[in-house]
XYZ file of C-alpha atoms in Angstrom:
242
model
C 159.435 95.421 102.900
C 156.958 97.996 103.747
C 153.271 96.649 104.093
C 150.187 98.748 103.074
C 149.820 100.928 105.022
C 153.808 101.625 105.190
C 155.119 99.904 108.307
C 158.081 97.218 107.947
C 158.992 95.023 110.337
C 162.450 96.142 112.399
C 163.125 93.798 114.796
C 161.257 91.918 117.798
C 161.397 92.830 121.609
C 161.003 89.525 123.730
C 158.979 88.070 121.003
C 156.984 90.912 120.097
C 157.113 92.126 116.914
C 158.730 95.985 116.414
C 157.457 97.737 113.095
C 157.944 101.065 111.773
C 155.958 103.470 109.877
C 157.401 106.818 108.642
C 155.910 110.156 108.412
C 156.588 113.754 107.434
C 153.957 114.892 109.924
C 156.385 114.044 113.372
C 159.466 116.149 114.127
C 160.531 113.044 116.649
C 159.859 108.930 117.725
C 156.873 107.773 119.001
C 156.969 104.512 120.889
C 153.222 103.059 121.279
C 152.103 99.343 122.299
C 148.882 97.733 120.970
C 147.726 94.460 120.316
C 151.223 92.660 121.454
C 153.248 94.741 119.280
C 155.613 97.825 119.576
C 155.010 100.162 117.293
C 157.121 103.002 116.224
C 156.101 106.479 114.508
C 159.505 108.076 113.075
C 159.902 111.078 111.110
C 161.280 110.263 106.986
C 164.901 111.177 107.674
C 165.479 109.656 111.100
C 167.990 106.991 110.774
C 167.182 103.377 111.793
C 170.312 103.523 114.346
C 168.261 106.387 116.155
C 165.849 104.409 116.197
C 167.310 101.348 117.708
C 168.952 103.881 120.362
C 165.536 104.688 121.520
C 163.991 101.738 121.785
C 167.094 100.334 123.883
C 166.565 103.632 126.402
C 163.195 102.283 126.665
C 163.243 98.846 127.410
C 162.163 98.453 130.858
C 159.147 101.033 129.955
C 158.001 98.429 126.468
C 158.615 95.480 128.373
C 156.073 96.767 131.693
C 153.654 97.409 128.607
C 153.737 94.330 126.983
C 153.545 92.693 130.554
C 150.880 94.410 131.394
C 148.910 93.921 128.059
C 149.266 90.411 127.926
C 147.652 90.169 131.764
C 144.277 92.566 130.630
C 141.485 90.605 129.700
C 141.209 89.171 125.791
C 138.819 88.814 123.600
C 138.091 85.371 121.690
C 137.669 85.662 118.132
C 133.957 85.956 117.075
C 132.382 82.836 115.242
C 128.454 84.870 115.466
C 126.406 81.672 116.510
C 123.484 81.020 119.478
C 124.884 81.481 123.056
C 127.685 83.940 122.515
C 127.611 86.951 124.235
C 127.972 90.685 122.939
C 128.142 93.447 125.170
C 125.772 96.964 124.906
C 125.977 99.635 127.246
C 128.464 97.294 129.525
C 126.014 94.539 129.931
C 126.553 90.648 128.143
C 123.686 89.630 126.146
C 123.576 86.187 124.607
C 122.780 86.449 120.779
C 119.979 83.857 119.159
C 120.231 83.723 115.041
C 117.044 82.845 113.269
C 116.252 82.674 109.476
C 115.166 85.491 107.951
C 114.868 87.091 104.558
C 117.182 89.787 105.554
C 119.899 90.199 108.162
C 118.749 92.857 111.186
C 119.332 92.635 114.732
C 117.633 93.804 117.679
C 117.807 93.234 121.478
C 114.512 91.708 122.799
C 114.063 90.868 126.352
C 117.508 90.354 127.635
C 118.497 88.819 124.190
C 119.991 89.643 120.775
C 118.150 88.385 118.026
C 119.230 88.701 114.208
C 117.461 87.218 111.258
C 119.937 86.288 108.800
C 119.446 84.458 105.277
C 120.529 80.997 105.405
C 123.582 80.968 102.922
C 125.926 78.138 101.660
C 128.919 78.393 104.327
C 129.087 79.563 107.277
C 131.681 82.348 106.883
C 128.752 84.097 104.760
C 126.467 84.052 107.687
C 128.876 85.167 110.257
C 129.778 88.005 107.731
C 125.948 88.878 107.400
C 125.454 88.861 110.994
C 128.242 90.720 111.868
C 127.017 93.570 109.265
C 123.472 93.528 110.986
C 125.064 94.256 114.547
C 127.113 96.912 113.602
C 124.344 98.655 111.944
C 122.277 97.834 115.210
C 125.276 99.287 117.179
C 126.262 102.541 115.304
C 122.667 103.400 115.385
C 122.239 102.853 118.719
C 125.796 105.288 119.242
C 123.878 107.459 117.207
C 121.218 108.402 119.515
C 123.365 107.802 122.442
C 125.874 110.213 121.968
C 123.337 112.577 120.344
C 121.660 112.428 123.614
C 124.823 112.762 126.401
C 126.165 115.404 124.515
C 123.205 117.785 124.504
C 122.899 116.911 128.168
C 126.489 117.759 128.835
C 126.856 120.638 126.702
C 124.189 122.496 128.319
C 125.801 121.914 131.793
C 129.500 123.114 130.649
C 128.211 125.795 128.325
C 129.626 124.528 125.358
C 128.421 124.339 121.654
C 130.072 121.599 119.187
C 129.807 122.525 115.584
C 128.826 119.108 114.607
C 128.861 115.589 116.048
C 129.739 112.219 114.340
C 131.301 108.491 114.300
C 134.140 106.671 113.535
C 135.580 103.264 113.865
C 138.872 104.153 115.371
C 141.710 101.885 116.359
C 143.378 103.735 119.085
C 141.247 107.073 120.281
C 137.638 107.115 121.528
C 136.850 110.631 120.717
C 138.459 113.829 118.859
C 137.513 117.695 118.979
C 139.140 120.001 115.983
C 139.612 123.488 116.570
C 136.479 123.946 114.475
C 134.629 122.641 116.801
C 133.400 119.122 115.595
C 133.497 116.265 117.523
C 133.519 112.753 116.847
C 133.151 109.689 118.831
C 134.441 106.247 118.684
C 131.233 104.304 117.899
C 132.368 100.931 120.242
C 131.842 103.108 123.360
C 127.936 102.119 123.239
C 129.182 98.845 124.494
C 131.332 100.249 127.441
C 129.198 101.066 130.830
C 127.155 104.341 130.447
C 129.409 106.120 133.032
C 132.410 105.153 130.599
C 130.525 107.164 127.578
C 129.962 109.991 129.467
C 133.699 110.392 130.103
C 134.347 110.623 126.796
C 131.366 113.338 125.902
C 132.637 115.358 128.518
C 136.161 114.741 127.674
C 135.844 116.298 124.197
C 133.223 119.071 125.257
C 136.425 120.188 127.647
C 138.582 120.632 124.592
C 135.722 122.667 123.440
C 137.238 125.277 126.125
C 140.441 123.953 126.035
C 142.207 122.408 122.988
C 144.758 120.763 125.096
C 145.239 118.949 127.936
C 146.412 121.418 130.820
C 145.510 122.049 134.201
C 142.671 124.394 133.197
C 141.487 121.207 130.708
C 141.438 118.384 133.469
C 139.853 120.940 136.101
C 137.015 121.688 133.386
C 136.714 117.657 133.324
C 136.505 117.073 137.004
C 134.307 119.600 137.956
C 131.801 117.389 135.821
C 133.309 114.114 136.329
C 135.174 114.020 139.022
C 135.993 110.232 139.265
C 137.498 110.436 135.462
C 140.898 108.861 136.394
C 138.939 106.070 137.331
C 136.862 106.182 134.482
C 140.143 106.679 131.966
C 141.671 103.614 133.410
C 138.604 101.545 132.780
C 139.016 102.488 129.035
C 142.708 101.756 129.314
C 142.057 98.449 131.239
C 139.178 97.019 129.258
C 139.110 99.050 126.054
C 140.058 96.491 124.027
C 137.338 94.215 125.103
C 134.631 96.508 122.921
C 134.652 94.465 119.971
C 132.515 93.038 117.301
């Protein structure tokens, strides 16, 4: 049975879970892995045995994926007490929580401190916590990106309509044909050099909405390491969490 969002669960491959989400928007399959799971994009009126057929031509290429998934570094699940760590701008800093009449965070000397009201169980505070760093953190994105994109816009001569921020799953950045861009708010905890790939990344598209030769020249002639700098998002990517 279809969940929310529309997906069902097919099958497994070696233990991972296969689901399936269907959409008038594709004209053909889309094979993606994420989070220890194959996922599959399929148009409405493809039938399941198509399906099936693909994923079986593919095999060798979903099992090197999950392989190589399950060796990238992971992420323990957050509990949002004194000591653990939380990364900004690809440093570690250890948080400290004291009382306070409201929860706010800010990083002081090395350290992240966030006042949060003292409330009955301890899921409530983590919840409260976790709301004060992401305000800290999208704020922080805020001026970041409003800041690298300026300065790289003025170097490749382009002009984005408008700028903003999202909490995407699987992209860090998107440029419509209209110009606007928007940015993947986690990248304020990557390294800076990892942010700047991405401004210049979109600001490319900006010239050219695609991803030719002419696009990944425009890229290197500003970044010219960017391979290296894509792979880091592709390696570690999933270690900018909160």
């Amino acid at each position: 049975m279809p969940d929310a969002a529309g997906a069902y669960l097919l099958d497994t491959f070696d233990g991972a879970p296969i689901t399936v989400r269907r959409t008038r928007r594709k004209k053909s399959i889309a094979i993606s892995i994420r989070d220890g799971k194959v996922n599959v994009l399929a148009p409405q009126r493809v039938p399941e045995g198509e399906i099936r057929a693909l994923i079986a031509a593919k095999q060798s290429w979903i099992r090197a994926k999950l392989q190589r998934q399950a060796a990238l570094p992971q992420v323990a699940a957050r509990e949002f007490v004194d000591g653990e760590r939380f990364l900004f701008l690809g440093e570690a800093y250890p948080l400290r929580v004291l009382n306070g009449p409201k929860a706010n965070a800010e990083l002081e000397q090395g350290t992240f401190v966030i006042h949060a009201r003292r409330a009955q169980t301890q899921e409530r505070r983590a919840r409260s916590i976790r709301a004060a760093f992401l305000r800290w953190y999208k704020a922080e994105a805020a001026a970041l990106f409003a800041d690298r994109t300026d300065h790289f816009a003025r170097l490749m001569g382009a002009a984005p309509r408008r700028i903003s921020f999202r909490d995407y799953k699987s992209m860090w950045g998107k440029c419509t044909g209209g110009g606007e861009i928007t940015y993947n708010w986690k990248l304020v905890m990557a390294p800076p050099g990892i942010a700047d790939y991405v401004v210049v990344h979109e600001l490319a598209h900006l010239h050219h909405l695609n991803h030719s030769k002419d696009f990944w020249r425009c890229v290197e002639a500003v970044i010219p390491d960017h391979k290296a700098r894509r792979k880091w998002l592709k390696d570690y990517g999933q270690t900018l969490v909160i």
